[in-house]
Protein backbone atom coordinates (compact mmCIF):
# COMPACT_ATOMS: atom_id res chain seq x y z
CA UNK A 1 0.00 0.00 0.00
CA UNK A 2 1.52 3.38 -0.98
CA UNK A 3 2.00 6.14 1.58
CA UNK A 4 -0.98 8.47 1.47
CA UNK A 5 0.34 11.49 3.35
CA UNK A 6 3.71 13.08 3.97
CA UNK A 7 3.09 14.29 7.53
CA UNK A 8 0.38 13.23 9.96
CA UNK A 9 -0.12 15.06 13.25
CA UNK A 10 -1.82 13.18 16.07
CA UNK A 11 -3.12 15.35 18.93
CA UNK A 12 -4.37 13.40 21.94
CA UNK A 13 -3.61 13.72 25.65
CA UNK A 14 -3.83 9.96 26.27
CA UNK A 15 -0.54 8.07 25.94
CA UNK A 16 -2.17 4.67 25.36
CA UNK A 17 -4.51 6.03 22.67
CA UNK A 18 -1.52 7.68 20.98
CA UNK A 19 0.44 4.43 21.08
CA UNK A 20 -2.40 2.40 19.54
CA UNK A 21 -3.27 5.02 16.91
CA UNK A 22 0.37 5.50 15.93
CA UNK A 23 0.85 1.73 15.48
CA UNK A 24 -2.23 1.53 13.24
CA UNK A 25 -1.01 4.49 11.18
CA UNK A 26 2.51 3.06 10.88
CA UNK A 27 1.46 -0.47 9.97
CA UNK A 28 -1.09 0.91 7.51
CA UNK A 29 1.70 2.89 5.82
CA UNK A 30 -0.50 5.95 6.22
CA UNK A 31 2.15 8.70 6.37
CA UNK A 32 5.88 9.15 5.96
CA UNK A 33 6.09 11.09 9.24
CA UNK A 34 3.80 10.68 12.23
CA UNK A 35 4.14 13.38 14.86
CA UNK A 36 2.44 12.96 18.22
CA UNK A 37 1.54 15.91 20.44
CA UNK A 38 -0.13 15.30 23.80
CA UNK A 39 -0.80 19.02 24.27
CA UNK A 40 -3.13 20.85 21.88
CA UNK A 41 -1.54 24.14 22.97
CA UNK A 42 1.94 22.89 22.05
CA UNK A 43 0.60 21.60 18.74
CA UNK A 44 -0.87 25.03 17.95
CA UNK A 45 2.43 26.70 18.78
CA UNK A 46 4.35 24.29 16.53
CA UNK A 47 1.84 24.86 13.71
CA UNK A 48 2.00 28.63 14.11
CA UNK A 49 5.82 28.61 14.05
CA UNK A 50 5.87 26.31 11.03
CA UNK A 51 7.76 23.60 12.93
CA UNK A 52 5.06 21.09 11.97
CA UNK A 53 3.43 21.21 8.54
CA UNK A 54 0.95 18.33 8.43
CA UNK A 55 -1.18 17.18 5.54
CA UNK A 56 -3.62 15.55 7.95
CA UNK A 57 -4.41 15.91 11.66
CA UNK A 58 -6.10 13.39 13.93
CA UNK A 59 -7.58 15.40 16.80
CA UNK A 60 -9.10 14.11 20.03
CA UNK A 61 -12.35 15.79 21.08
CA UNK A 62 -12.03 15.67 24.86
CA UNK A 63 -8.76 16.77 26.44
CA UNK A 64 -8.29 18.44 29.83
CA UNK A 65 -6.41 21.65 28.97
CA UNK A 66 -8.02 22.42 25.63
CA UNK A 67 -10.80 20.50 23.91
CA UNK A 68 -10.65 19.58 20.26
CA UNK A 69 -13.29 22.25 19.61
CA UNK A 70 -11.21 24.91 21.36
CA UNK A 71 -8.23 23.75 19.30
CA UNK A 72 -10.27 24.23 16.12
CA UNK A 73 -11.21 27.78 17.16
CA UNK A 74 -7.55 28.68 17.73
CA UNK A 75 -6.46 26.82 14.60
CA UNK A 76 -8.93 28.86 12.56
CA UNK A 77 -7.34 32.08 13.85
CA UNK A 78 -3.94 30.97 12.53
CA UNK A 79 -5.31 30.95 8.95
CA UNK A 80 -2.93 28.20 7.86
CA UNK A 81 -5.30 26.71 5.30
CA UNK A 82 -4.88 29.49 2.75
CA UNK A 83 -2.95 27.42 0.19
CA UNK A 84 -3.59 23.74 0.82
CA UNK A 85 -6.25 22.80 3.37
CA UNK A 86 -5.16 20.39 6.08
CA UNK A 87 -7.54 17.49 6.48
CA UNK A 88 -8.65 17.24 10.14
CA UNK A 89 -10.16 14.04 11.44
CA UNK A 90 -11.81 14.13 14.85
CA UNK A 91 -10.94 10.94 16.71
CA UNK A 92 -12.88 10.36 19.90
CA UNK A 93 -14.26 7.81 22.31
CA UNK A 94 -17.21 10.13 22.93
CA UNK A 95 -20.62 8.66 22.19
CA UNK A 96 -22.30 12.06 22.56
CA UNK A 97 -24.01 12.85 19.23
CA UNK A 98 -23.44 16.55 19.93
CA UNK A 99 -19.66 16.01 19.68
CA UNK A 100 -20.07 14.37 16.30
CA UNK A 101 -22.42 17.09 15.02
CA UNK A 102 -20.22 19.91 16.31
CA UNK A 103 -17.19 18.28 14.68
CA UNK A 104 -18.84 17.97 11.31
CA UNK A 105 -20.09 21.56 11.47
CA UNK A 106 -16.50 22.83 11.49
CA UNK A 107 -15.21 23.84 8.08
CA UNK A 108 -11.87 22.21 8.96
CA UNK A 109 -13.17 18.76 9.94
CA UNK A 110 -13.41 16.17 7.18
CA UNK A 111 -14.62 13.26 9.28
CA UNK A 112 -15.46 12.04 12.79
CA UNK A 113 -14.14 8.61 13.76
CA UNK A 114 -14.78 6.70 16.97
CA UNK A 115 -11.76 5.34 18.84
CA UNK A 116 -9.98 3.10 18.48
CA UNK A 117 -8.81 3.85 14.96
CA UNK A 118 -9.11 0.83 12.69
CA UNK A 119 -7.64 -0.19 9.34
CA UNK A 120 -11.15 -0.04 7.90
CA UNK A 121 -11.51 3.60 8.98
CA UNK A 122 -8.15 4.40 7.36
CA UNK A 123 -9.35 2.80 4.13
CA UNK A 124 -12.49 4.93 4.18
CA UNK A 125 -10.37 8.08 4.47
CA UNK A 126 -8.85 7.41 1.07
CA UNK A 127 -12.19 7.07 -0.69
Rosetta silent file (secondary structure, phi, psi, omega in degrees, C-alpha in Angstrom):
SEQUENCE: XXXXXXXXXXXXXXXXXXXXXXXXXXXXXXXXXXXXXXXXXXXXXXXXXXXXXXXXXXXXXXXXXXXXXXXXXXXXXXXXXXXXXXXXXXXXXXXXXXXXXXXXXXXXXXXXXXXXXXXXXXXXXXX
SCORE:     score description
SCORE:     0.000 S_00000001
   1 L     0.000  127.060 -179.764    0.000    0.000    0.000 S_00000001
   2 L   -71.499  154.681  177.065    1.524    3.377   -0.983 S_00000001
   3 L   -66.997  133.810 -176.863    2.005    6.137    1.585 S_00000001
   4 L   -91.743  -33.590 -175.713   -0.983    8.474    1.469 S_00000001
   5 E  -132.028  152.969  176.663    0.340   11.492    3.347 S_00000001
   6 E   -77.496  -53.794 -177.111    3.714   13.080    3.965 S_00000001
   7 E  -131.257  127.283  178.227    3.091   14.286    7.531 S_00000001
   8 E  -115.042  129.219  177.137    0.382   13.231    9.955 S_00000001
   9 E  -108.509  126.048  178.733   -0.116   15.060   13.254 S_00000001
  10 E  -110.488  119.143 -179.212   -1.817   13.176   16.074 S_00000001
  11 E  -116.830  108.901 -178.527   -3.123   15.352   18.932 S_00000001
  12 L  -158.135  136.321 -177.530   -4.366   13.401   21.939 S_00000001
  13 L   -80.238  -11.598 -174.474   -3.615   13.724   25.650 S_00000001
  14 L   -95.700  118.123 -176.704   -3.833    9.964   26.267 S_00000001
  15 H   -59.272  -45.868 -177.852   -0.538    8.072   25.942 S_00000001
  16 H   -63.942  -44.744  177.677   -2.168    4.671   25.365 S_00000001
  17 H   -60.641  -41.304  178.123   -4.505    6.028   22.672 S_00000001
  18 H   -61.986  -42.808 -179.236   -1.523    7.681   20.976 S_00000001
  19 H   -60.663  -49.471 -178.321    0.439    4.428   21.083 S_00000001
  20 H   -64.221  -48.198 -178.648   -2.397    2.401   19.544 S_00000001
  21 H   -62.184  -43.359  179.834   -3.266    5.020   16.907 S_00000001
  22 H   -60.994  -42.452  179.576    0.370    5.495   15.934 S_00000001
  23 H   -62.867  -40.612  178.023    0.853    1.730   15.485 S_00000001
  24 H   -63.764  -45.749 -179.869   -2.226    1.529   13.244 S_00000001
  25 H   -63.000  -42.569 -179.641   -1.006    4.489   11.178 S_00000001
  26 H   -66.108  -49.503 -176.544    2.511    3.056   10.879 S_00000001
  27 H   -70.578  -22.524  175.668    1.458   -0.469    9.972 S_00000001
  28 L   -86.112    2.455  179.608   -1.094    0.912    7.511 S_00000001
  29 L    52.719   44.836 -171.917    1.702    2.889    5.818 S_00000001
  30 L   -78.123  -37.204 -177.474   -0.504    5.952    6.221 S_00000001
  31 E  -148.165  151.777  176.246    2.151    8.700    6.370 S_00000001
  32 E   -65.515  -44.188 -178.908    5.883    9.148    5.961 S_00000001
  33 E  -122.607  132.172  175.735    6.086   11.086    9.236 S_00000001
  34 E  -120.517  116.746 -178.727    3.797   10.682   12.234 S_00000001
  35 E  -109.786  129.978 -179.185    4.144   13.381   14.863 S_00000001
  36 E  -110.338  129.540  175.092    2.439   12.963   18.223 S_00000001
  37 E  -125.227  124.139  177.847    1.537   15.912   20.442 S_00000001
  38 L   -87.068  -11.726 -179.767   -0.132   15.303   23.802 S_00000001
  39 L  -115.502  118.664  177.022   -0.805   19.021   24.274 S_00000001
  40 H   -61.748  -34.818  178.435   -3.125   20.846   21.878 S_00000001
  41 H   -63.197  -42.876  177.558   -1.536   24.136   22.967 S_00000001
  42 H   -66.815  -36.831  177.797    1.936   22.890   22.048 S_00000001
  43 H   -63.386  -43.669  177.728    0.598   21.595   18.744 S_00000001
  44 H   -60.318  -43.358  179.516   -0.873   25.029   17.949 S_00000001
  45 H   -61.902  -44.844  179.111    2.432   26.697   18.781 S_00000001
  46 H   -64.289  -37.745  177.513    4.354   24.290   16.530 S_00000001
  47 H   -66.961  -45.403 -179.338    1.844   24.857   13.715 S_00000001
  48 H   -61.150  -40.050 -178.579    2.003   28.631   14.112 S_00000001
  49 H   -81.232   -6.651  179.725    5.819   28.605   14.053 S_00000001
  50 L    78.215   12.529  178.926    5.873   26.310   11.030 S_00000001
  51 L   -69.048  -36.271  177.323    7.763   23.601   12.931 S_00000001
  52 L  -118.114  129.349  178.105    5.064   21.085   11.967 S_00000001
  53 L  -128.543   80.652 -175.663    3.427   21.209    8.540 S_00000001
  54 L   -80.236  156.295  170.860    0.945   18.333    8.434 S_00000001
  55 L   -91.972  -27.668 -177.302   -1.182   17.180    5.539 S_00000001
  56 E  -145.915  144.486  178.953   -3.619   15.554    7.948 S_00000001
  57 E  -126.770  131.121  168.566   -4.405   15.915   11.664 S_00000001
  58 E  -101.292  121.522 -172.116   -6.096   13.394   13.932 S_00000001
  59 E  -123.916  124.989  175.627   -7.583   15.402   16.796 S_00000001
  60 E   -71.681  148.272  179.418   -9.099   14.110   20.030 S_00000001
  61 L   -81.228  -49.384 -172.067  -12.348   15.789   21.080 S_00000001
  62 L  -108.832  110.705  176.698  -12.032   15.670   24.856 S_00000001
  63 L  -135.091  151.172 -171.846   -8.764   16.773   26.444 S_00000001
  64 L   -68.937  -41.962 -174.680   -8.291   18.445   29.826 S_00000001
  65 L   -83.585  -34.185 -178.820   -6.408   21.653   28.972 S_00000001
  66 L  -154.638  123.758  179.694   -8.024   22.415   25.628 S_00000001
  67 L   -73.155  166.568  175.762  -10.795   20.501   23.911 S_00000001
  68 H   -60.367  -33.869  179.304  -10.653   19.584   20.262 S_00000001
  69 H   -70.107  -39.406  176.202  -13.287   22.247   19.607 S_00000001
  70 H   -65.616  -38.557  175.545  -11.210   24.911   21.361 S_00000001
  71 H   -58.128  -46.799 -179.032   -8.228   23.753   19.303 S_00000001
  72 H   -60.425  -38.454  177.488  -10.272   24.226   16.119 S_00000001
  73 H   -62.110  -45.883 -179.669  -11.208   27.781   17.156 S_00000001
  74 H   -70.317  -37.675  178.037   -7.555   28.675   17.729 S_00000001
  75 H   -60.947  -41.855  179.641   -6.457   26.822   14.600 S_00000001
  76 H   -59.749  -38.446 -179.958   -8.930   28.857   12.557 S_00000001
  77 H   -65.396  -25.850 -179.057   -7.339   32.084   13.850 S_00000001
  78 H   -73.303  -21.741  179.463   -3.939   30.966   12.525 S_00000001
  79 L    51.212   50.689 -179.522   -5.309   30.948    8.951 S_00000001
  80 L   -86.023  -13.245 -174.760   -2.926   28.200    7.863 S_00000001
  81 L   -90.864   24.909 -175.972   -5.297   26.713    5.301 S_00000001
  82 L   -70.591  -36.856 -178.702   -4.880   29.491    2.753 S_00000001
  83 L   -94.390  -67.130 -179.569   -2.951   27.422    0.191 S_00000001
  84 L  -121.306  114.806 -179.611   -3.595   23.741    0.819 S_00000001
  85 L   -62.188  138.937  175.566   -6.249   22.804    3.366 S_00000001
  86 L   -87.715  131.005  179.108   -5.156   20.395    6.078 S_00000001
  87 E   -79.301  123.328  178.772   -7.535   17.487    6.479 S_00000001
  88 E  -112.184  126.909  178.065   -8.647   17.239   10.137 S_00000001
  89 E  -113.165  120.755  175.526  -10.159   14.037   11.442 S_00000001
  90 E   -79.998  128.470 -177.468  -11.811   14.132   14.853 S_00000001
  91 E  -124.006  114.705 -173.015  -10.944   10.941   16.709 S_00000001
  92 E  -149.079  152.793  173.355  -12.878   10.361   19.895 S_00000001
  93 L   -91.372   -1.403 -179.132  -14.258    7.813   22.308 S_00000001
  94 L   -66.166  133.586  175.238  -17.213   10.129   22.933 S_00000001
  95 L  -100.796    3.552 -179.083  -20.622    8.657   22.187 S_00000001
  96 L   -71.919  116.781 -179.102  -22.298   12.056   22.564 S_00000001
  97 H   -60.847  -24.260  177.798  -24.005   12.851   19.228 S_00000001
  98 H   -63.669  -39.411  178.182  -23.443   16.551   19.934 S_00000001
  99 H   -61.427  -44.267  179.526  -19.661   16.012   19.683 S_00000001
 100 H   -63.733  -46.726 -179.520  -20.074   14.368   16.299 S_00000001
 101 H   -63.091  -44.661  179.209  -22.422   17.086   15.023 S_00000001
 102 H   -63.078  -37.377  178.476  -20.217   19.914   16.306 S_00000001
 103 H   -62.060  -48.961 -174.986  -17.194   18.285   14.677 S_00000001
 104 H   -74.462  -11.860  175.668  -18.836   17.965   11.309 S_00000001
 105 L   -84.642  -10.196  177.386  -20.085   21.564   11.470 S_00000001
 106 L   -79.555  136.186 -179.923  -16.497   22.827   11.492 S_00000001
 107 L   -67.215  -17.775 -178.491  -15.211   23.837    8.077 S_00000001
 108 L   -87.564  -23.167 -172.206  -11.873   22.211    8.961 S_00000001
 109 E   -87.547  124.888  179.884  -13.171   18.765    9.939 S_00000001
 110 E   -90.399  -31.371 -175.401  -13.413   16.172    7.182 S_00000001
 111 E  -160.934  156.309  175.115  -14.622   13.261    9.285 S_00000001
 112 E  -117.372  123.968 -179.249  -15.463   12.042   12.794 S_00000001
 113 E  -124.110  135.700  175.671  -14.137    8.605   13.762 S_00000001
 114 E   -79.290  140.029  174.657  -14.784    6.697   16.974 S_00000001
 115 L   -73.036  151.394   -2.978  -11.755    5.344   18.844 S_00000001
 116 L   -79.651  153.732  175.732   -9.981    3.103   18.482 S_00000001
 117 L   -63.352  141.061  179.959   -8.808    3.853   14.965 S_00000001
 118 L  -124.820  163.502  175.972   -9.106    0.830   12.693 S_00000001
 119 H   -61.901  -36.305  179.686   -7.640   -0.188    9.341 S_00000001
 120 H   -62.608  -41.700  178.126  -11.147   -0.043    7.898 S_00000001
 121 H   -64.436  -38.215  176.916  -11.514    3.603    8.977 S_00000001
 122 H   -63.082  -41.042  178.740   -8.155    4.399    7.356 S_00000001
 123 H   -61.474  -41.069 -179.794   -9.350    2.796    4.128 S_00000001
 124 H   -65.044  -28.063  179.137  -12.495    4.928    4.185 S_00000001
 125 H   -66.335  -26.161 -176.761  -10.373    8.077    4.468 S_00000001
 126 L   -87.864   -7.350 -178.935   -8.851    7.407    1.069 S_00000001
 127 L   -95.084    0.000    0.000  -12.192    7.072   -0.693 S_00000001
